[in-house]
CSV table of C-alpha atoms (C1' of nucleotides) in Angstrom, one decimal:
chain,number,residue,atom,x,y,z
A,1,UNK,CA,16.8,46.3,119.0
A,2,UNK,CA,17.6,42.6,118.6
A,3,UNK,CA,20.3,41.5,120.8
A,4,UNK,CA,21.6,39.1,118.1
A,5,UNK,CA,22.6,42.2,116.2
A,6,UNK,CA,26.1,42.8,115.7
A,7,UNK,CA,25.6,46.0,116.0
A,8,UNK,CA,24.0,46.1,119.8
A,9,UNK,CA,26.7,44.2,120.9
A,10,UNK,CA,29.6,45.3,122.9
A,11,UNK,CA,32.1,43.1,122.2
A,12,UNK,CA,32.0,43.5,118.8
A,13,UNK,CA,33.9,47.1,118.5
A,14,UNK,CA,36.7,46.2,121.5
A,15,UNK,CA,37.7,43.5,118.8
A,16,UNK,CA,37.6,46.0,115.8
A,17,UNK,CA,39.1,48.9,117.6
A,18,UNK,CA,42.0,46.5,119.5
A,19,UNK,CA,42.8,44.9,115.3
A,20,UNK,CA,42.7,48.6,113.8
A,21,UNK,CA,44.7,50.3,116.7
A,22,UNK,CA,47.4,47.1,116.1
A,23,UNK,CA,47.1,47.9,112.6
A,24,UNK,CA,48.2,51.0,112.7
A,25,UNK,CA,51.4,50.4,115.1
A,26,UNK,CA,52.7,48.2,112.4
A,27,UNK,CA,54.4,51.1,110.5
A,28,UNK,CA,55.8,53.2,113.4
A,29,UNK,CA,56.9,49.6,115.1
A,30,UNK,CA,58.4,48.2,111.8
A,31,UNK,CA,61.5,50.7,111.9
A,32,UNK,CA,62.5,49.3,115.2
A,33,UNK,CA,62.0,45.5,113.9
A,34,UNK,CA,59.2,44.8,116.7
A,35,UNK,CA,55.7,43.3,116.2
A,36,UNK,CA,53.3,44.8,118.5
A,37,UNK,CA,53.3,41.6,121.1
A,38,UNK,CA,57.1,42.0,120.8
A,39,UNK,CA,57.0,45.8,121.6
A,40,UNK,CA,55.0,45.5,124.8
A,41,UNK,CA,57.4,42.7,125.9
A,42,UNK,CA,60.3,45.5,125.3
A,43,UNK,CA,57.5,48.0,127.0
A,44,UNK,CA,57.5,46.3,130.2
A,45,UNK,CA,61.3,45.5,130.2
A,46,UNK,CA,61.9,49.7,130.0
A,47,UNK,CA,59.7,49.5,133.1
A,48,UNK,CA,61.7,47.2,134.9
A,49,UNK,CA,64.4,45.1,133.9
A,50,UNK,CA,65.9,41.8,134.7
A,51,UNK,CA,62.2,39.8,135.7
A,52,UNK,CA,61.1,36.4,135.2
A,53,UNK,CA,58.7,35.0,132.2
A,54,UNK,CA,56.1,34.4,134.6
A,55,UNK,CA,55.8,38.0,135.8
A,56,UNK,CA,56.0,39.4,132.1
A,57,UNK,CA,52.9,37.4,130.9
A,58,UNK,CA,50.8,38.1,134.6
A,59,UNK,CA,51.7,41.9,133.4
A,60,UNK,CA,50.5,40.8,129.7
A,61,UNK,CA,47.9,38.5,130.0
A,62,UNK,CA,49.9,35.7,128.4
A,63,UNK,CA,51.0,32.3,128.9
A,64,UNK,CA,54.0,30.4,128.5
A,65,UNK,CA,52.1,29.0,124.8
A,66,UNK,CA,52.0,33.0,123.3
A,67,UNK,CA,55.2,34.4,125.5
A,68,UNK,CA,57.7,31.6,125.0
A,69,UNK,CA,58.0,32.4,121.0
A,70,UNK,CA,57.8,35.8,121.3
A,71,UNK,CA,60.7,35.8,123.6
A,72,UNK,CA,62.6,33.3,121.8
A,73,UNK,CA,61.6,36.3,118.9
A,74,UNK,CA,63.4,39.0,120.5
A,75,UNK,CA,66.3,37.0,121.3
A,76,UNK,CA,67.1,36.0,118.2
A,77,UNK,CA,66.6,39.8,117.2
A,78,UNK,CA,69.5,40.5,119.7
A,79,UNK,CA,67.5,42.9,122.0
A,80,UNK,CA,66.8,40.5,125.4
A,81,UNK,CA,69.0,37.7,127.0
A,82,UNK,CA,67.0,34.9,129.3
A,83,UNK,CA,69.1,32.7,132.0
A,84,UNK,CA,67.7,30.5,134.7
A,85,UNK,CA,67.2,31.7,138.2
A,86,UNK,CA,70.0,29.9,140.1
A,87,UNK,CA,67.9,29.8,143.5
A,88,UNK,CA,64.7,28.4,141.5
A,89,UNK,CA,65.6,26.5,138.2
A,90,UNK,CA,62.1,26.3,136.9
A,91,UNK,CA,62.0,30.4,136.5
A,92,UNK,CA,63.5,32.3,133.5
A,93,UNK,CA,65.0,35.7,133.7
A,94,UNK,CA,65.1,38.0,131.4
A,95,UNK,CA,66.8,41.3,130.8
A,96,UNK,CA,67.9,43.7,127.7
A,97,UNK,CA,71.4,43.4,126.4
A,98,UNK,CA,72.9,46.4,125.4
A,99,UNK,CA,70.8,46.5,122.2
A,100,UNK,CA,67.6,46.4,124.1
A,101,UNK,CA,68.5,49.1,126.1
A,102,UNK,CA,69.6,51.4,123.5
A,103,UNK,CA,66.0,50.3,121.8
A,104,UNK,CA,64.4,52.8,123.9
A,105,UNK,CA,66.0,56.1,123.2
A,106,UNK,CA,64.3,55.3,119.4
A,107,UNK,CA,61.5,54.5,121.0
A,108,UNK,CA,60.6,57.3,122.7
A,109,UNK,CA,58.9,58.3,119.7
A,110,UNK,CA,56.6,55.9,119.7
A,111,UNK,CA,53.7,57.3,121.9
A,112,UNK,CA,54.0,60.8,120.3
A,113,UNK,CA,53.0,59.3,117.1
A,114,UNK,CA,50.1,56.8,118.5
A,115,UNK,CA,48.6,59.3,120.4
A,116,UNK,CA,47.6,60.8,116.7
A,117,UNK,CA,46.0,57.6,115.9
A,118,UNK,CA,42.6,57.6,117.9
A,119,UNK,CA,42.0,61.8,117.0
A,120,UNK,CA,41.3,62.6,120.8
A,121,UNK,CA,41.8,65.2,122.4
A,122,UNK,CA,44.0,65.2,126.1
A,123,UNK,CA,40.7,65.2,128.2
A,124,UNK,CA,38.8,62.7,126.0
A,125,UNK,CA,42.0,60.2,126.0
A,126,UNK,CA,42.1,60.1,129.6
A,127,UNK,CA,38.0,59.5,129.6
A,128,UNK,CA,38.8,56.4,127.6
A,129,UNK,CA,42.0,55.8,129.3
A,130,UNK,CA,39.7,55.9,133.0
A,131,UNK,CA,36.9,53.7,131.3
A,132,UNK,CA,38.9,51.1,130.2
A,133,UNK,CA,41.0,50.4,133.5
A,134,UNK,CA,37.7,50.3,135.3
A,135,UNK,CA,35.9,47.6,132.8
A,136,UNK,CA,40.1,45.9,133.0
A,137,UNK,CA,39.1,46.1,136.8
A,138,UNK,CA,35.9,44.3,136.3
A,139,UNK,CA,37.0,41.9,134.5
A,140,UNK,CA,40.0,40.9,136.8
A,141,UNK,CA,42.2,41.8,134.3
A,142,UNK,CA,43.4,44.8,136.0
A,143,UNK,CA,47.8,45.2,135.3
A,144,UNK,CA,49.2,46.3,138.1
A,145,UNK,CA,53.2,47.1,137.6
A,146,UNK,CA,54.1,46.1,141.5
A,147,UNK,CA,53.2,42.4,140.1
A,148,UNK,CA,56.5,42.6,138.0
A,149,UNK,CA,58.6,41.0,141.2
A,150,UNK,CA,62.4,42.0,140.0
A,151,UNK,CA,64.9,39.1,140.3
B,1,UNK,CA,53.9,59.9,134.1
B,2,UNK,CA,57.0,58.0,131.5
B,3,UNK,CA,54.9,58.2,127.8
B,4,UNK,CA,56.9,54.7,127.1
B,5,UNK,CA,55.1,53.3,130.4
B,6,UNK,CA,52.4,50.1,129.6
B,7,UNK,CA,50.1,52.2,131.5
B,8,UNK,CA,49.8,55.8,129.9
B,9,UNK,CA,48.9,53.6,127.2
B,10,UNK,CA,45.2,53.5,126.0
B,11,UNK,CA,46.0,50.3,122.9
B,12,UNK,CA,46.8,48.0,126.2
B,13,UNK,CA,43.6,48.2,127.6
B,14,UNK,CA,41.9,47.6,123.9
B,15,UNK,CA,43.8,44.9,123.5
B,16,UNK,CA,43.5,42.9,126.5
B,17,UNK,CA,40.1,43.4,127.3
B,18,UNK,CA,39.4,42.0,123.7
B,19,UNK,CA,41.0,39.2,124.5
B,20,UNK,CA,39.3,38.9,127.6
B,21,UNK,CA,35.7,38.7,126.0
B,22,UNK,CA,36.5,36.3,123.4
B,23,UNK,CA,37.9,34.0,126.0
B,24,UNK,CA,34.8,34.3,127.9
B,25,UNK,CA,32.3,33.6,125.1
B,26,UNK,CA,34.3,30.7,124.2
B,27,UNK,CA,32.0,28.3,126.2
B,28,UNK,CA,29.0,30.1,125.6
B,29,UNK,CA,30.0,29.1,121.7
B,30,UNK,CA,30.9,26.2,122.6
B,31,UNK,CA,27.4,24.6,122.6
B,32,UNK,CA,26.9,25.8,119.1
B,33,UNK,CA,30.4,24.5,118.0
B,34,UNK,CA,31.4,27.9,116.9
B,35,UNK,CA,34.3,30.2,117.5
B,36,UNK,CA,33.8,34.1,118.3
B,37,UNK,CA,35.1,34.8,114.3
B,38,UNK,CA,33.0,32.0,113.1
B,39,UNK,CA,30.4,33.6,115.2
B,40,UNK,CA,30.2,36.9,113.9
B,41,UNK,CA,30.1,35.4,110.4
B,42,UNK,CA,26.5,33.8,111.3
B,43,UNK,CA,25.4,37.1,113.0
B,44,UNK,CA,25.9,39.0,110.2
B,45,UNK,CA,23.9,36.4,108.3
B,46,UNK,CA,21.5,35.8,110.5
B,47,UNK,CA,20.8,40.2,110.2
B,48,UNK,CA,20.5,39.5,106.5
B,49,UNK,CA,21.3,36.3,104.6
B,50,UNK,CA,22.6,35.6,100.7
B,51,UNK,CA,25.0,38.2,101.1
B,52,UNK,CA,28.4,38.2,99.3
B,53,UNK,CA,31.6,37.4,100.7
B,54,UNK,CA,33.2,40.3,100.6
B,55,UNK,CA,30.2,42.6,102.1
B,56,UNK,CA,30.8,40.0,105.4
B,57,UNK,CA,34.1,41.5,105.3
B,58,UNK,CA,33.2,44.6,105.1
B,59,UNK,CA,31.4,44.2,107.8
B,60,UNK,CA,33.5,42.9,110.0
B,61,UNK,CA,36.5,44.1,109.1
B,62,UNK,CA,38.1,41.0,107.5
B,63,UNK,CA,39.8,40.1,104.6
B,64,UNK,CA,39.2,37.2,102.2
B,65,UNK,CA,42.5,35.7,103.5
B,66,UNK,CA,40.9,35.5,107.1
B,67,UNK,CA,37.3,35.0,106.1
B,68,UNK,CA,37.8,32.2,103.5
B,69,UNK,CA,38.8,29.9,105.7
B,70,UNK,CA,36.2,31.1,108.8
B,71,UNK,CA,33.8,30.3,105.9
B,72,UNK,CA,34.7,27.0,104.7
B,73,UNK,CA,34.7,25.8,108.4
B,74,UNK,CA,31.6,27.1,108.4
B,75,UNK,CA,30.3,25.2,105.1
B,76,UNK,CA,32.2,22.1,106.4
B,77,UNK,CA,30.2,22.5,109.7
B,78,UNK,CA,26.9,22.4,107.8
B,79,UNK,CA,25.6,26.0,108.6
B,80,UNK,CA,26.1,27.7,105.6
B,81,UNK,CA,26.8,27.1,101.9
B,82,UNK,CA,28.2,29.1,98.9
B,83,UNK,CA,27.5,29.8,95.4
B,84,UNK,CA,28.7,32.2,92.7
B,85,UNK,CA,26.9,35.4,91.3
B,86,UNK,CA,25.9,34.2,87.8
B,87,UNK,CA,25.5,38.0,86.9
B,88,UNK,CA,29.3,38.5,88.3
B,89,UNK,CA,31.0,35.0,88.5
B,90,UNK,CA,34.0,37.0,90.6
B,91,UNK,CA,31.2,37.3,93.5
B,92,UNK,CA,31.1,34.6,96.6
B,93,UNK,CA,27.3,34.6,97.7
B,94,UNK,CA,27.5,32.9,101.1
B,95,UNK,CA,23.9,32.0,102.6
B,96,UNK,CA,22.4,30.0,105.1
B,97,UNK,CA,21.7,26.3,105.6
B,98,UNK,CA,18.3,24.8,107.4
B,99,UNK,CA,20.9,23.9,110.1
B,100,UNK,CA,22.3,27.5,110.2
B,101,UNK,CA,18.7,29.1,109.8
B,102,UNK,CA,17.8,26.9,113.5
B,103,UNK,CA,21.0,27.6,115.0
B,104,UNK,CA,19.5,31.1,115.7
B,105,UNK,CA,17.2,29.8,117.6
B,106,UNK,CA,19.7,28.1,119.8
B,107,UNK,CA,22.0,31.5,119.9
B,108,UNK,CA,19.0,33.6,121.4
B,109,UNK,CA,20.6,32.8,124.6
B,110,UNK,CA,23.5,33.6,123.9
B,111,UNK,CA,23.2,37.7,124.3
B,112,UNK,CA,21.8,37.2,127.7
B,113,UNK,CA,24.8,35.9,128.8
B,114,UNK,CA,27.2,38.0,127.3
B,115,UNK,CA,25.8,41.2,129.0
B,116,UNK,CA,26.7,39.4,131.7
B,117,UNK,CA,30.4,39.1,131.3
B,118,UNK,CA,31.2,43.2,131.9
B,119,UNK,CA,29.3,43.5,134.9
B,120,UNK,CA,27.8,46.8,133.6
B,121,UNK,CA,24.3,48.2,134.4
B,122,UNK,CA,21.9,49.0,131.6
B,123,UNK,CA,23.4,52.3,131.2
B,124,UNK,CA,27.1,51.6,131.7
B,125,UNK,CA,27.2,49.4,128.9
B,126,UNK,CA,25.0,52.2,126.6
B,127,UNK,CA,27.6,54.4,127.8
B,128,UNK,CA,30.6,51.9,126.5
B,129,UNK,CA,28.7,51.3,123.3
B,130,UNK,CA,28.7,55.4,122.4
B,131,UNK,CA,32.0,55.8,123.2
B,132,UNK,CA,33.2,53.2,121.4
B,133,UNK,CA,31.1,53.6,118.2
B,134,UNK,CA,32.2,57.4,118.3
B,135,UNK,CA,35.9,56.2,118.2
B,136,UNK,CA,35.2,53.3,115.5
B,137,UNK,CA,34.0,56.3,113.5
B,138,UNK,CA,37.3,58.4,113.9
B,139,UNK,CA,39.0,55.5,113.3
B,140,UNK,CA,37.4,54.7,109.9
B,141,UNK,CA,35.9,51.5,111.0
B,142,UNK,CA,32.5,52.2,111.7
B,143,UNK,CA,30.4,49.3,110.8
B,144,UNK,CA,27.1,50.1,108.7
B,145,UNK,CA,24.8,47.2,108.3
B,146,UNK,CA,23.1,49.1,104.8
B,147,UNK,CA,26.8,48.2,103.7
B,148,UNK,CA,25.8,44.7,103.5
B,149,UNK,CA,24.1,44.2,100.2
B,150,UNK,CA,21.9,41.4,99.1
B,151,UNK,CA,22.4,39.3,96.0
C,1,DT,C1',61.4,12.0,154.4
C,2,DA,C1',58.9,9.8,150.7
C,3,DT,C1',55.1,11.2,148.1
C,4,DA,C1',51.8,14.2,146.6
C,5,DA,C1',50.7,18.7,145.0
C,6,DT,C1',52.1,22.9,143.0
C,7,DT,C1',54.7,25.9,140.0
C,8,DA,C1',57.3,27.7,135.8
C,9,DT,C1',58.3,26.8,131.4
C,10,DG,C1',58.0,24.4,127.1
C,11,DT,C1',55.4,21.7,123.3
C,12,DT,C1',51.7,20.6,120.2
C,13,DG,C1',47.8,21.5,117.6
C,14,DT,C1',44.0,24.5,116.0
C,15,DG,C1',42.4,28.8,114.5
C,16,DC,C1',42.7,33.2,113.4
C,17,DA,C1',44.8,37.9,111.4
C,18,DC,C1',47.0,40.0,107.9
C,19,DA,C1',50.5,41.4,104.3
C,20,DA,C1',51.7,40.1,99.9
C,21,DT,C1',50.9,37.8,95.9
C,22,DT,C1',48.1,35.2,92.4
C,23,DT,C1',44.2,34.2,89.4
C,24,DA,C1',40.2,35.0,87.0
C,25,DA,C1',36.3,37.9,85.9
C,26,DT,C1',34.7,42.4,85.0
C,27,DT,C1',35.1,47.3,83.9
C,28,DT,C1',37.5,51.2,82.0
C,29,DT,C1',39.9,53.5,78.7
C,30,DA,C1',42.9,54.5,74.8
D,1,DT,C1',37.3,46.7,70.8
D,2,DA,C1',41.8,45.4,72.5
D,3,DA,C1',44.7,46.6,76.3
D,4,DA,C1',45.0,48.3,80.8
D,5,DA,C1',43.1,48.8,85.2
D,6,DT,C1',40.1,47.2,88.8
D,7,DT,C1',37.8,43.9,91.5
D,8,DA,C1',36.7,39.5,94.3
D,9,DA,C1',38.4,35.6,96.0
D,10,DA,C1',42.0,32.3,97.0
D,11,DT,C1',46.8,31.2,98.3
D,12,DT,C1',51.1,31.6,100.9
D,13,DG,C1',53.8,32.6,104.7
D,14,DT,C1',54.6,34.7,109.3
D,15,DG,C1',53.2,35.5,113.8
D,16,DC,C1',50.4,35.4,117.4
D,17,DA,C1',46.7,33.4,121.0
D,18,DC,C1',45.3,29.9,123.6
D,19,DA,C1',43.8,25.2,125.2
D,20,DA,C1',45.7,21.0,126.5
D,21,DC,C1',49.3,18.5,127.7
D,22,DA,C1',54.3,17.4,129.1
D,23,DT,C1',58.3,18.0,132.0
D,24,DA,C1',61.2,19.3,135.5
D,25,DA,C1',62.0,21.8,139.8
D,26,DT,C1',60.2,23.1,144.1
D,27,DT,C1',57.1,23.0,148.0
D,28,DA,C1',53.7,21.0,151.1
D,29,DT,C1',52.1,17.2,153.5
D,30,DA,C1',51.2,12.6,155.3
DNA sequence: TATAATTATGTTGTGCACAATTTAATTTTA
DNA sequence: TAAAATTAAATTGTGCACAACATAATTATA
């Protein structure tokens, strides 16, 4: 097999897999006026609420450049509120206003209807599910939710 | 475990560690002065070269409003040119330039060092590449190089 | 305790990625 | 065979994604 090929290449189906899967959000996301970068932001605030900007892209794997409009996004939208940290000026909090909050109960229908997309079964989704947090872990891109410091 | 949770999630992992690898082949492209897209374009011609535009799409599942630009950076860089289909004047047929032909010289290396980015044995990484071909397939995006027709 | 280094956020510029639309060429069909 | 439908590519507009840089606040250090 030539390693040039596209087709003995790894990276190659993690980039068409990650598009298609993003693809296919766009629907069941669209109802609730979020893109999908804007819907994880809203993910990790259900998680934990009122955290800075900085802890949001270390849980995301964005900086400042991608997170800053995305945020300014959903504020705009009406769904998150950011004030400055009065002990430490430079950081920005965030948190959901009412809106944001009452986001959630719609939703909760979210994963029921993406779990359809991929056609696995329970056991095969947690196989991928295990194989992907190990590469994440090998990569040093592992997300660990204890790194969202509430403030 | 909350279905809503960033972590019961299997499109986070696709989508991060995605990211991850085109951020790490960036300067291993670098060299060549081509981005990962731009890179996958010359691949594909490198497998098989005076192919049409939209077959390269096919292939990598991009439309023309993505790939004509990729393209003319491409053209403008000197690796590749394109003509029209005199049998079907609707038809792009992209091939390669004497520069682009040598730059595959140059990208033999290139492979080597991209294994090396996953930190996966020989049979890890044939174990990613099934699973992830087998869910490109449910997902409709299997790529199939015979798809790639010559003009 | 000045000054240097670090940190959090914001800004700028480039390059995708894709939906929606347009245009022109070709094919199908009434 | 003229009109309708289809097809390939290009265009337009929005939204990331990220590198590189700027700025202001905080912390560390000489």
């Amino acid at each position: 097999m030539n390693p040039l090929h596209l087709s003995s290449q790894l990276c190659f189906p993690f980039y068409a897999i990650s598009k298609e899967i993003i693809k296919r959000y766009r629907p069941l996301l669209e109802p609730l006026n979020l893109t999908y970068p804007q819907y994880l932001v809203m993910l990790v605030l259900w998680e934990k609420d009122h955290v800075t900007l900085k802890s949001i892209g270390e849980r995301l794997k964005l900086d400042s450049g991608t997170l800053t409009p995305v945020v300014n996004k959903l504020i705009s939208i009406g769904y998150i509120e950011k004030t400055r940290n009065p002990e430490d000026e430079r950081q920005l909090v965030i948190r959901l206003t009412e809106r944001g909050q009452a986001l959630e109960k719609e939703a909760e229908q979210i994963p029921v209807k993406t779990h359809e997309i991929y056609g696995l079964s329970e056991e095969e989704y947690e196989q991928y599910k295990g194989m992907l947090d190990a590469l994440s872990l090998k990569l040093g891109i592992s997300s660990d939710e204890r790194e969202c410091k509430e403030h």
